[in-house]
PDB file of C-alpha atoms in Angstrom:
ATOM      1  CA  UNK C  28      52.926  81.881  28.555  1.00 61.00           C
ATOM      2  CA  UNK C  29      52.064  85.248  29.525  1.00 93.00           C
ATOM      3  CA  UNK C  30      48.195  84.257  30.863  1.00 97.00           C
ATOM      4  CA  UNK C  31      47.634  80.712  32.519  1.00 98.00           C
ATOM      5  CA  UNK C  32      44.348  79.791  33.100  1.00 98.00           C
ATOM      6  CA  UNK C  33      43.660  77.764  36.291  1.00 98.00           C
ATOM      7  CA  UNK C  34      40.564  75.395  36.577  1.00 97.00           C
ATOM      8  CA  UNK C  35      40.174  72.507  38.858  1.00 96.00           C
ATOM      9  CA  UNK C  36      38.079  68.955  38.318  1.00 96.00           C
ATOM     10  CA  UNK C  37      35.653  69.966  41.330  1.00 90.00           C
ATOM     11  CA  UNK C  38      35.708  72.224  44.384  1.00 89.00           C
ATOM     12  CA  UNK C  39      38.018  71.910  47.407  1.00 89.00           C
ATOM     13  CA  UNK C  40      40.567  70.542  45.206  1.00 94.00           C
ATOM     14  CA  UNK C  41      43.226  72.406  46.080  1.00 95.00           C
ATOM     15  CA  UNK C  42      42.987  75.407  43.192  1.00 96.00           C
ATOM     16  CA  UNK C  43      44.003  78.642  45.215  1.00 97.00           C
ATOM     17  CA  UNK C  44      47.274  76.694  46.812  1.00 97.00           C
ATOM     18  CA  UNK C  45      48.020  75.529  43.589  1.00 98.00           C
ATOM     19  CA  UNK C  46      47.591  79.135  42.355  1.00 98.00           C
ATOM     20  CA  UNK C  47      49.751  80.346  45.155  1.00 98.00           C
ATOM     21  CA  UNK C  48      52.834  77.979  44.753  1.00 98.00           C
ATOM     22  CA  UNK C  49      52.497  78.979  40.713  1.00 98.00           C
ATOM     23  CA  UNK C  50      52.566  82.607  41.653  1.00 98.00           C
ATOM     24  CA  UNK C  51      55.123  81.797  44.511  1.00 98.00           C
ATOM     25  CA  UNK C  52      57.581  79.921  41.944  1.00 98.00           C
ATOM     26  CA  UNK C  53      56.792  82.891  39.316  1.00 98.00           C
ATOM     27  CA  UNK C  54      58.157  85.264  41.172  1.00 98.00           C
ATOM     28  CA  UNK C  55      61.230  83.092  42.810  1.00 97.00           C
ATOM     29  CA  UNK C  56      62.400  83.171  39.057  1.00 97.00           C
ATOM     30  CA  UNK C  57      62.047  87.311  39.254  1.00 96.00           C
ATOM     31  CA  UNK C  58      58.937  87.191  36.830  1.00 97.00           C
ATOM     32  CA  UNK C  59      56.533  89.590  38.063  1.00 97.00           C
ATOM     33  CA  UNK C  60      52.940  88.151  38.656  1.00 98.00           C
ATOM     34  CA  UNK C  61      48.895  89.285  38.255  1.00 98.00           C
ATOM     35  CA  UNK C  62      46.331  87.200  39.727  1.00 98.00           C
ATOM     36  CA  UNK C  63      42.639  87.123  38.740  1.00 97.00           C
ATOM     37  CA  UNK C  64      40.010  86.068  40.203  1.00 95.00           C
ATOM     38  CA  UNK C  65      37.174  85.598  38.126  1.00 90.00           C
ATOM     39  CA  UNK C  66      34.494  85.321  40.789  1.00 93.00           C
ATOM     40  CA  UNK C  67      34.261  84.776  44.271  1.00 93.00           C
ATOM     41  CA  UNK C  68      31.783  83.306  46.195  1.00 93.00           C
ATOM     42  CA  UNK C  69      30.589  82.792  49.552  1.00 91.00           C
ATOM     43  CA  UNK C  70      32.445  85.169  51.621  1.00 88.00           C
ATOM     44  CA  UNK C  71      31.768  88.153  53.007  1.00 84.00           C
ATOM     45  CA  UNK C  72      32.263  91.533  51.754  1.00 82.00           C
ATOM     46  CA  UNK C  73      34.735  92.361  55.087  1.00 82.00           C
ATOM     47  CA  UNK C  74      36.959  88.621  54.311  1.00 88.00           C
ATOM     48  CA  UNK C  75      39.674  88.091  52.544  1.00 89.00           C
ATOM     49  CA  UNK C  76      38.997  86.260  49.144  1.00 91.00           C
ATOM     50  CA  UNK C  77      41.195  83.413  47.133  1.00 92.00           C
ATOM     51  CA  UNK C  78      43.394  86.283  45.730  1.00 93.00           C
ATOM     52  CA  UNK C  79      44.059  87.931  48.922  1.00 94.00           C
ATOM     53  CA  UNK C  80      45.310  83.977  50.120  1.00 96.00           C
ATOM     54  CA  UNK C  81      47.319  83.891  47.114  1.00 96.00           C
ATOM     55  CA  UNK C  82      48.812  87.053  47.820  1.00 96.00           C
ATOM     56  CA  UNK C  83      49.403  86.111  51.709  1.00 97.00           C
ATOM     57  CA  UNK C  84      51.042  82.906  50.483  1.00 97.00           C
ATOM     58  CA  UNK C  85      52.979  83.785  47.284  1.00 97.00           C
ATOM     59  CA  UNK C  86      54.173  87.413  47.891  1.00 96.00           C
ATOM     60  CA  UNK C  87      54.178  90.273  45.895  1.00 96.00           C
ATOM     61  CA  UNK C  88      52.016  89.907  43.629  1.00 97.00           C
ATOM     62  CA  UNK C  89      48.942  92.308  41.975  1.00 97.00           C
ATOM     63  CA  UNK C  90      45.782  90.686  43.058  1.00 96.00           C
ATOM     64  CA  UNK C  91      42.621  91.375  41.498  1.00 94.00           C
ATOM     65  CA  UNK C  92      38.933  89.687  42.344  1.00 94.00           C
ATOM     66  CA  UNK C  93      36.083  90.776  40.028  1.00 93.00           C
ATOM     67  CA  UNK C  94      33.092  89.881  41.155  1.00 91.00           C
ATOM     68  CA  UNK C  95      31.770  88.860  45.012  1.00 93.00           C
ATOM     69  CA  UNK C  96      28.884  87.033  45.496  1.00 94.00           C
ATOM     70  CA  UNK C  97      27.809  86.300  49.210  1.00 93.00           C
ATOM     71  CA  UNK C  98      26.683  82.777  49.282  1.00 94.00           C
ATOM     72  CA  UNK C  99      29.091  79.712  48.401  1.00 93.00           C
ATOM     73  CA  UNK C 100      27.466  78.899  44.935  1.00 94.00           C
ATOM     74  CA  UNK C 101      27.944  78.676  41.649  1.00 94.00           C
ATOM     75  CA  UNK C 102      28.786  82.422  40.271  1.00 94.00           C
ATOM     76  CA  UNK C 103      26.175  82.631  38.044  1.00 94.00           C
ATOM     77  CA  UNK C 104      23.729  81.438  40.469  1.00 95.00           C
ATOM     78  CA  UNK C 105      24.873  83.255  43.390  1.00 95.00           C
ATOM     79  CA  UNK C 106      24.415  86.765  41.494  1.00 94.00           C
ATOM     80  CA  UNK C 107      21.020  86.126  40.707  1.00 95.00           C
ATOM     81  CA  UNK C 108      20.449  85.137  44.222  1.00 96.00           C
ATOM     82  CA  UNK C 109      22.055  88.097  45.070  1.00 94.00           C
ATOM     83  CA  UNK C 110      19.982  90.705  42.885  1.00 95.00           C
ATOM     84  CA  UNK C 111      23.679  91.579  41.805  1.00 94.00           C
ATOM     85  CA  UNK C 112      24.891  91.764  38.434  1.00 94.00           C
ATOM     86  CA  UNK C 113      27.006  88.794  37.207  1.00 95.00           C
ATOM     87  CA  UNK C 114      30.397  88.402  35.691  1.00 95.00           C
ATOM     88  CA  UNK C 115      30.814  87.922  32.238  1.00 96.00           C
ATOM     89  CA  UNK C 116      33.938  85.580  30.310  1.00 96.00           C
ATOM     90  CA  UNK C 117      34.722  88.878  28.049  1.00 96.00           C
ATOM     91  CA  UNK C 118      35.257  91.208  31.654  1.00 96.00           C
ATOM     92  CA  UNK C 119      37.472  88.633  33.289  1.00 97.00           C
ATOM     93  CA  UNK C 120      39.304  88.282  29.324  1.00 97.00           C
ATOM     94  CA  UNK C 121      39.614  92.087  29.379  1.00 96.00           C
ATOM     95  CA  UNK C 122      41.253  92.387  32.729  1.00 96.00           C
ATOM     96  CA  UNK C 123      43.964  89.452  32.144  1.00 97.00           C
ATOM     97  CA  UNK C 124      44.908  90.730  29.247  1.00 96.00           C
ATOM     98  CA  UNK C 125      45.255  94.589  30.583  1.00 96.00           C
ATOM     99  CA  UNK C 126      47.346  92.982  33.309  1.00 97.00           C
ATOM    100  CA  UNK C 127      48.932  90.719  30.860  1.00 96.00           C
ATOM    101  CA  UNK C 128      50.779  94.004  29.142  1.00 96.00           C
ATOM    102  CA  UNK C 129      52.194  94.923  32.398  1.00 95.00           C
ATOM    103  CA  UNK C 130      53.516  91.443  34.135  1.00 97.00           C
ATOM    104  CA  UNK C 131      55.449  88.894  33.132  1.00 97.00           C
ATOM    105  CA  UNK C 132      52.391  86.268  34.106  1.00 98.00           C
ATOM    106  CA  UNK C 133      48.543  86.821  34.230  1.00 98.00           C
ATOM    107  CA  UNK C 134      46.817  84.054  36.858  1.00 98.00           C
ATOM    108  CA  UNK C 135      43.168  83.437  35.993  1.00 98.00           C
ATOM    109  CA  UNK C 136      41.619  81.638  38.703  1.00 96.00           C
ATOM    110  CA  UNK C 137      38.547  80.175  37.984  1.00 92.00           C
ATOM    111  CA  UNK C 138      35.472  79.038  40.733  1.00 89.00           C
ATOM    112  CA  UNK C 139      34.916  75.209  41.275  1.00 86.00           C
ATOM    113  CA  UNK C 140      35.195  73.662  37.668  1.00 93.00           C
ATOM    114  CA  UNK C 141      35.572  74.443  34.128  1.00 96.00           C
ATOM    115  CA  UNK C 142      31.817  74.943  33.129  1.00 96.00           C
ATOM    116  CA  UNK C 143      30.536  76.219  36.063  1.00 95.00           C
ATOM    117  CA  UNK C 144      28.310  79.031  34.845  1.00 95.00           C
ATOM    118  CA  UNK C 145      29.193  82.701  35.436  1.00 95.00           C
ATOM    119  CA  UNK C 146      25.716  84.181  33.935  1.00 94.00           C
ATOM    120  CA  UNK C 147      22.848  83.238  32.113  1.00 92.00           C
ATOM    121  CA  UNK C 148      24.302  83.142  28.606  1.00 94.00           C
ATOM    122  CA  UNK C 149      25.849  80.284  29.968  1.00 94.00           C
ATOM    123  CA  UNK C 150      29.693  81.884  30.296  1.00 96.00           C
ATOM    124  CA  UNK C 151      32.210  79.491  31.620  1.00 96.00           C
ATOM    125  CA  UNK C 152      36.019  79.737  32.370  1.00 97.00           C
ATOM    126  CA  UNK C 153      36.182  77.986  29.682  1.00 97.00           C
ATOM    127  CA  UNK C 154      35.027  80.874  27.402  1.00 97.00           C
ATOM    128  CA  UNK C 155      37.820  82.768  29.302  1.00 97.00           C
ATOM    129  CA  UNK C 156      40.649  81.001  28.235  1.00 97.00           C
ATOM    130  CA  UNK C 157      39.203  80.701  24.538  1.00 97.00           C
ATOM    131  CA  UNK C 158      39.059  84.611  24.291  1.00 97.00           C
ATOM    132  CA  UNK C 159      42.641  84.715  25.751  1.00 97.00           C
ATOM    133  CA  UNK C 160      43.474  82.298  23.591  1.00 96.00           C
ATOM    134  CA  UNK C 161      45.655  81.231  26.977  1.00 97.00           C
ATOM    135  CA  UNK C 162      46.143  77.428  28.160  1.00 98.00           C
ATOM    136  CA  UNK C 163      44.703  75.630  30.964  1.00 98.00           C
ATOM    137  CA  UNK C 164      46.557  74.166  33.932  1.00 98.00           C
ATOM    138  CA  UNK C 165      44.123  71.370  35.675  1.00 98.00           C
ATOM    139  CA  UNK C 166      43.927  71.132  39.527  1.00 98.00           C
ATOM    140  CA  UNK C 167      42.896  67.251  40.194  1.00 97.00           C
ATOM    141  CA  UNK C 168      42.367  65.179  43.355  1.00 97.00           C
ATOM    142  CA  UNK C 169      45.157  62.664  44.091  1.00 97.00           C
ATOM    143  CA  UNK C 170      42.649  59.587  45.198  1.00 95.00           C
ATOM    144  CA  UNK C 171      39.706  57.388  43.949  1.00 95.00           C
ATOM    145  CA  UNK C 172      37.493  58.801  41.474  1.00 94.00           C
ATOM    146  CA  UNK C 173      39.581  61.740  40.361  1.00 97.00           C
ATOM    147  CA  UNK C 174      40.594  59.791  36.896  1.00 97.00           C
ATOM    148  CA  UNK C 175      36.871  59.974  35.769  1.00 97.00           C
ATOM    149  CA  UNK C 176      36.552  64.077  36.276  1.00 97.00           C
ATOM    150  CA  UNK C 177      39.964  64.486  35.354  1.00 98.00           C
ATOM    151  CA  UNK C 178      39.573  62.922  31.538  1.00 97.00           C
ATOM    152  CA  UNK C 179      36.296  64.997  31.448  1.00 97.00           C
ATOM    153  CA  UNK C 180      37.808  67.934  31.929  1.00 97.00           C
ATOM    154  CA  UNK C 181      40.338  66.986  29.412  1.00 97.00           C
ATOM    155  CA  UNK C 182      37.884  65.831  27.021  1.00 97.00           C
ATOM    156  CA  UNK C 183      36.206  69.056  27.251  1.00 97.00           C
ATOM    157  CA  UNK C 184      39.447  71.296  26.546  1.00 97.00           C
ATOM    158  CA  UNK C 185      40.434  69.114  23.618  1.00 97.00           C
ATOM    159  CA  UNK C 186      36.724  69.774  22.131  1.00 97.00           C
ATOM    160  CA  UNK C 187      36.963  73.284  22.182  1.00 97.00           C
ATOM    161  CA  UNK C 188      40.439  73.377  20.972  1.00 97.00           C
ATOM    162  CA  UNK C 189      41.773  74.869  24.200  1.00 97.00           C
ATOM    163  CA  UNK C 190      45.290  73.857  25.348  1.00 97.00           C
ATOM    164  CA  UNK C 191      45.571  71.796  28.894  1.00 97.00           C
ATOM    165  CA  UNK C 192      48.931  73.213  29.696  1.00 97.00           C
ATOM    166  CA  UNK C 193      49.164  70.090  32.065  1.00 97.00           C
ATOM    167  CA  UNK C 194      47.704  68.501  35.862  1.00 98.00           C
ATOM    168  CA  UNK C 195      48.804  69.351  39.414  1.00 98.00           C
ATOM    169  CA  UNK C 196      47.425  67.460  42.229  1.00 98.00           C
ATOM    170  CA  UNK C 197      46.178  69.931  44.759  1.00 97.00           C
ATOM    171  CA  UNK C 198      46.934  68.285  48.043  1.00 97.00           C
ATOM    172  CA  UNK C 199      49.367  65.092  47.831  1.00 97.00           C
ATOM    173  CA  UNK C 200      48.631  63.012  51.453  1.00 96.00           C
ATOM    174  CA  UNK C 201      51.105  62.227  54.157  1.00 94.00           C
ATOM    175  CA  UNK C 202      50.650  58.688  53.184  1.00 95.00           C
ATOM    176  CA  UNK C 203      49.037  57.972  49.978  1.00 96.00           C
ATOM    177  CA  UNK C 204      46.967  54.979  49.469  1.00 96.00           C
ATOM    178  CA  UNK C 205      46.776  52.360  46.492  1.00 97.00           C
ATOM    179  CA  UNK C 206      44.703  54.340  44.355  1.00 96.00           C
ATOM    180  CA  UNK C 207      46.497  57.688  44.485  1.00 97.00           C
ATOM    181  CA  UNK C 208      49.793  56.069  44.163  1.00 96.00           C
ATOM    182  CA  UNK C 209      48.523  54.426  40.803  1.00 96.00           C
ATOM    183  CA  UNK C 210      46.858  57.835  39.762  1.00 97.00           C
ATOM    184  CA  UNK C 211      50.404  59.707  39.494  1.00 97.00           C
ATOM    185  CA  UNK C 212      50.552  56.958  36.304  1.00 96.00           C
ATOM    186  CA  UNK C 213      47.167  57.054  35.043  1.00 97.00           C
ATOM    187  CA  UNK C 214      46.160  60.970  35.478  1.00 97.00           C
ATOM    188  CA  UNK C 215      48.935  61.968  32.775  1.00 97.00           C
ATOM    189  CA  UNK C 216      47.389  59.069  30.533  1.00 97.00           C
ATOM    190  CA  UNK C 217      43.438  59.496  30.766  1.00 96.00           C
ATOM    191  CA  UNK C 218      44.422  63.619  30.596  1.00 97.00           C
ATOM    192  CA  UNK C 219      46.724  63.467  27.753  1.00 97.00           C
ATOM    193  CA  UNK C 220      49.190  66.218  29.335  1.00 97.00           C
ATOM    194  CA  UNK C 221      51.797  66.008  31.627  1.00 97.00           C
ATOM    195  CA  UNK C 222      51.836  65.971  35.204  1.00 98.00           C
ATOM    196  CA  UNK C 223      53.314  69.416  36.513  1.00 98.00           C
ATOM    197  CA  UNK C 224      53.120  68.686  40.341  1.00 98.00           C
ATOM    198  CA  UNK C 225      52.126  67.954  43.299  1.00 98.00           C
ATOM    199  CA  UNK C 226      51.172  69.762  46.470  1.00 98.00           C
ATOM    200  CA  UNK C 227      51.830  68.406  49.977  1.00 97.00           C
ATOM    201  CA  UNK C 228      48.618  67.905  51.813  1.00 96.00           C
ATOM    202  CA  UNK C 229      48.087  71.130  54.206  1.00 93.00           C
ATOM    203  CA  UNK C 230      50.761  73.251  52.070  1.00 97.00           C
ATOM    204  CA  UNK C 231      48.474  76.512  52.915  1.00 95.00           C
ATOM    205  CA  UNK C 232      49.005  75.910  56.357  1.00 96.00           C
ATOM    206  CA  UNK C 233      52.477  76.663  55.925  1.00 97.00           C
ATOM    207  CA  UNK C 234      53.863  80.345  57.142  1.00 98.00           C
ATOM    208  CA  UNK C 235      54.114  82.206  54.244  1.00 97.00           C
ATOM    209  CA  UNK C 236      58.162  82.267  54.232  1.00 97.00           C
ATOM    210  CA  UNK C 237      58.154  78.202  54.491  1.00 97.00           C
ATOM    211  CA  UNK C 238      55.530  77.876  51.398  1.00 98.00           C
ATOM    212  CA  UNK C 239      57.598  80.604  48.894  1.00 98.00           C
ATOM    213  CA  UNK C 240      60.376  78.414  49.928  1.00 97.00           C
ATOM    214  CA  UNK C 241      58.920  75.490  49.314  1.00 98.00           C
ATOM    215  CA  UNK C 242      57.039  76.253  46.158  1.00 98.00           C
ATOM    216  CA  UNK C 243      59.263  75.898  43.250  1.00 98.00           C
ATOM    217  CA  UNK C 244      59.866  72.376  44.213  1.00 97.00           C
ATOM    218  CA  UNK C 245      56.551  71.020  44.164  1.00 98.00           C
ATOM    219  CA  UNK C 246      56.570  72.513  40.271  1.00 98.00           C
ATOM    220  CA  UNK C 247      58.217  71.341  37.179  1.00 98.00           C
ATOM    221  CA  UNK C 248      60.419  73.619  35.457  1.00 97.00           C
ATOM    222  CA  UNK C 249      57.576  74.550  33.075  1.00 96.00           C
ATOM    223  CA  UNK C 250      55.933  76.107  36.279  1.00 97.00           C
ATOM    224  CA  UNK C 251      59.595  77.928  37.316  1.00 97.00           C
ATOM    225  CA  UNK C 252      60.145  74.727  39.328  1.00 97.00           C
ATOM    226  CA  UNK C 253      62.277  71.875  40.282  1.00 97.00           C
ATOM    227  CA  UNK C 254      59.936  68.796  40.615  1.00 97.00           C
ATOM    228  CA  UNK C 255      61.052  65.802  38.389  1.00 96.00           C
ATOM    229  CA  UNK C 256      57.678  64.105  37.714  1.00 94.00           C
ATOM    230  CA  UNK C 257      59.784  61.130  36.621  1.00 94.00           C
ATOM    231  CA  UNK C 258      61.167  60.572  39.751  1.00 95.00           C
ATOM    232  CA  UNK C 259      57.967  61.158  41.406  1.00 95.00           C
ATOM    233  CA  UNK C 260      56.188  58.332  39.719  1.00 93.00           C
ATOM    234  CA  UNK C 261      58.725  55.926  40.305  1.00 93.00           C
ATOM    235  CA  UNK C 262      59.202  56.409  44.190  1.00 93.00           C
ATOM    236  CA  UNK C 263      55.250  56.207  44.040  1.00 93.00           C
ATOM    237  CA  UNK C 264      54.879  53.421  42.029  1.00 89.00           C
ATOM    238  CA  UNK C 265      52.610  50.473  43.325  1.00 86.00           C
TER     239      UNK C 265
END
């Protein structure tokens, strides 16, 4: 898995800490790690982006953003707002897989969800992962209403013949209610792939030290980790 493509059901849903703890496990393992992102928006040209985080949380790794767009929109549409030039599926292909000859493992980090649009052809992340020909690790939410975007998102791989390399929920609460506890079940099931982790709630908080730490077990082994989604779902079972 020399590319992994990272996409989450929505915004906000925990995608760049997921990213992080993915890079953070990576590298725990002695695999050395790229990082892509494909476009950022809504920051300043003087802030640090969602591969600069990933870098402050994860480590060493080679962090590369493509394309910044100053107001927090959809890529596409914040370029043309932005009299700037957008970012195009083949550009963000062409730099993972430069990277991809010289690391171990190429993060793609995608903005918001799978289709957002990137320019007005209509690109998507989606388009990304097809020309890497890489699979697709899904960032859900942990509570009500994530099962619906979740199995969309699914849907939408299987229809384009792209892998979902599996789900991580972004941001795992303190105390989890009936509905998220019941979703560690269901997500697998309405996403037809395997749950890969979880994230503690806040886990970017964390000093950097605590979260590389901390990383590889909130991972399955697939990720370089040591969750046990088994034993997850039963101590959260309803």
């Amino acid at each position: 898995m020399p590319v992994l493509v990272i996409t989450g059901t929505g915004t906000e849903v925990g995608k760049t800490v997921t990213t992080a703890a993915v890079a953070a496990a990576a590298l725990a393992a002695g695999r050395s790690v790229a990082v892509v992102k494909a476009a950022q928006t809504g920051v300043r040209p003087d802030e640090r982006g969602d591969a600069d985080e990933v870098a402050r949380l994860a480590g060493p790794v080679t962090a590369t953003e493509l394309a910044r767009f100053p107001e927090p929109l959809a890529p596409g549409t914040a370029a043309r707002r932005a009299g700037m030039a957008p970012v195009h599926p083949h550009e963000v292909a062409e730099r993972a897989a430069k990277l991809a000859t010289e690391h171990d493992l190429v993060l793609v980090e995608g903005a918001g969800g799978l289709l957002v649009r990137f320019d007005a052809a209509g690109g998507t992340l989606a388009d990304v992962a097809r020309l890497l020909d890489a699979p697709v690790l899904v960032v859900a939410q942990a509570g009500l209403g994530t099962l619906n975007v979740t199995e969309l998102t699914a849907r939408e791989l299987r229809r384009r013949e792209l892998e979902c390399a599996g789900l991580v929920i972004g941001s795992w609460p303190d105390a989890p209610d009936l509905a998220a506890r019941c979703n560690v079940a269901d997500l697998p099931e309405v996403a037809g792939a395997p749950l890969l982790g979880a994230l503690p709630a806040d886990a970017g908080t964390l000093p950097p030290a605590e979260f590389r730490t901390a990383a590889p077990g909130w991972l399955a082994p697939r990720l370089d980790g040591t969750w046990d989604a088994e034993a997850f779902r039963v101590r959260q079972a309803p």
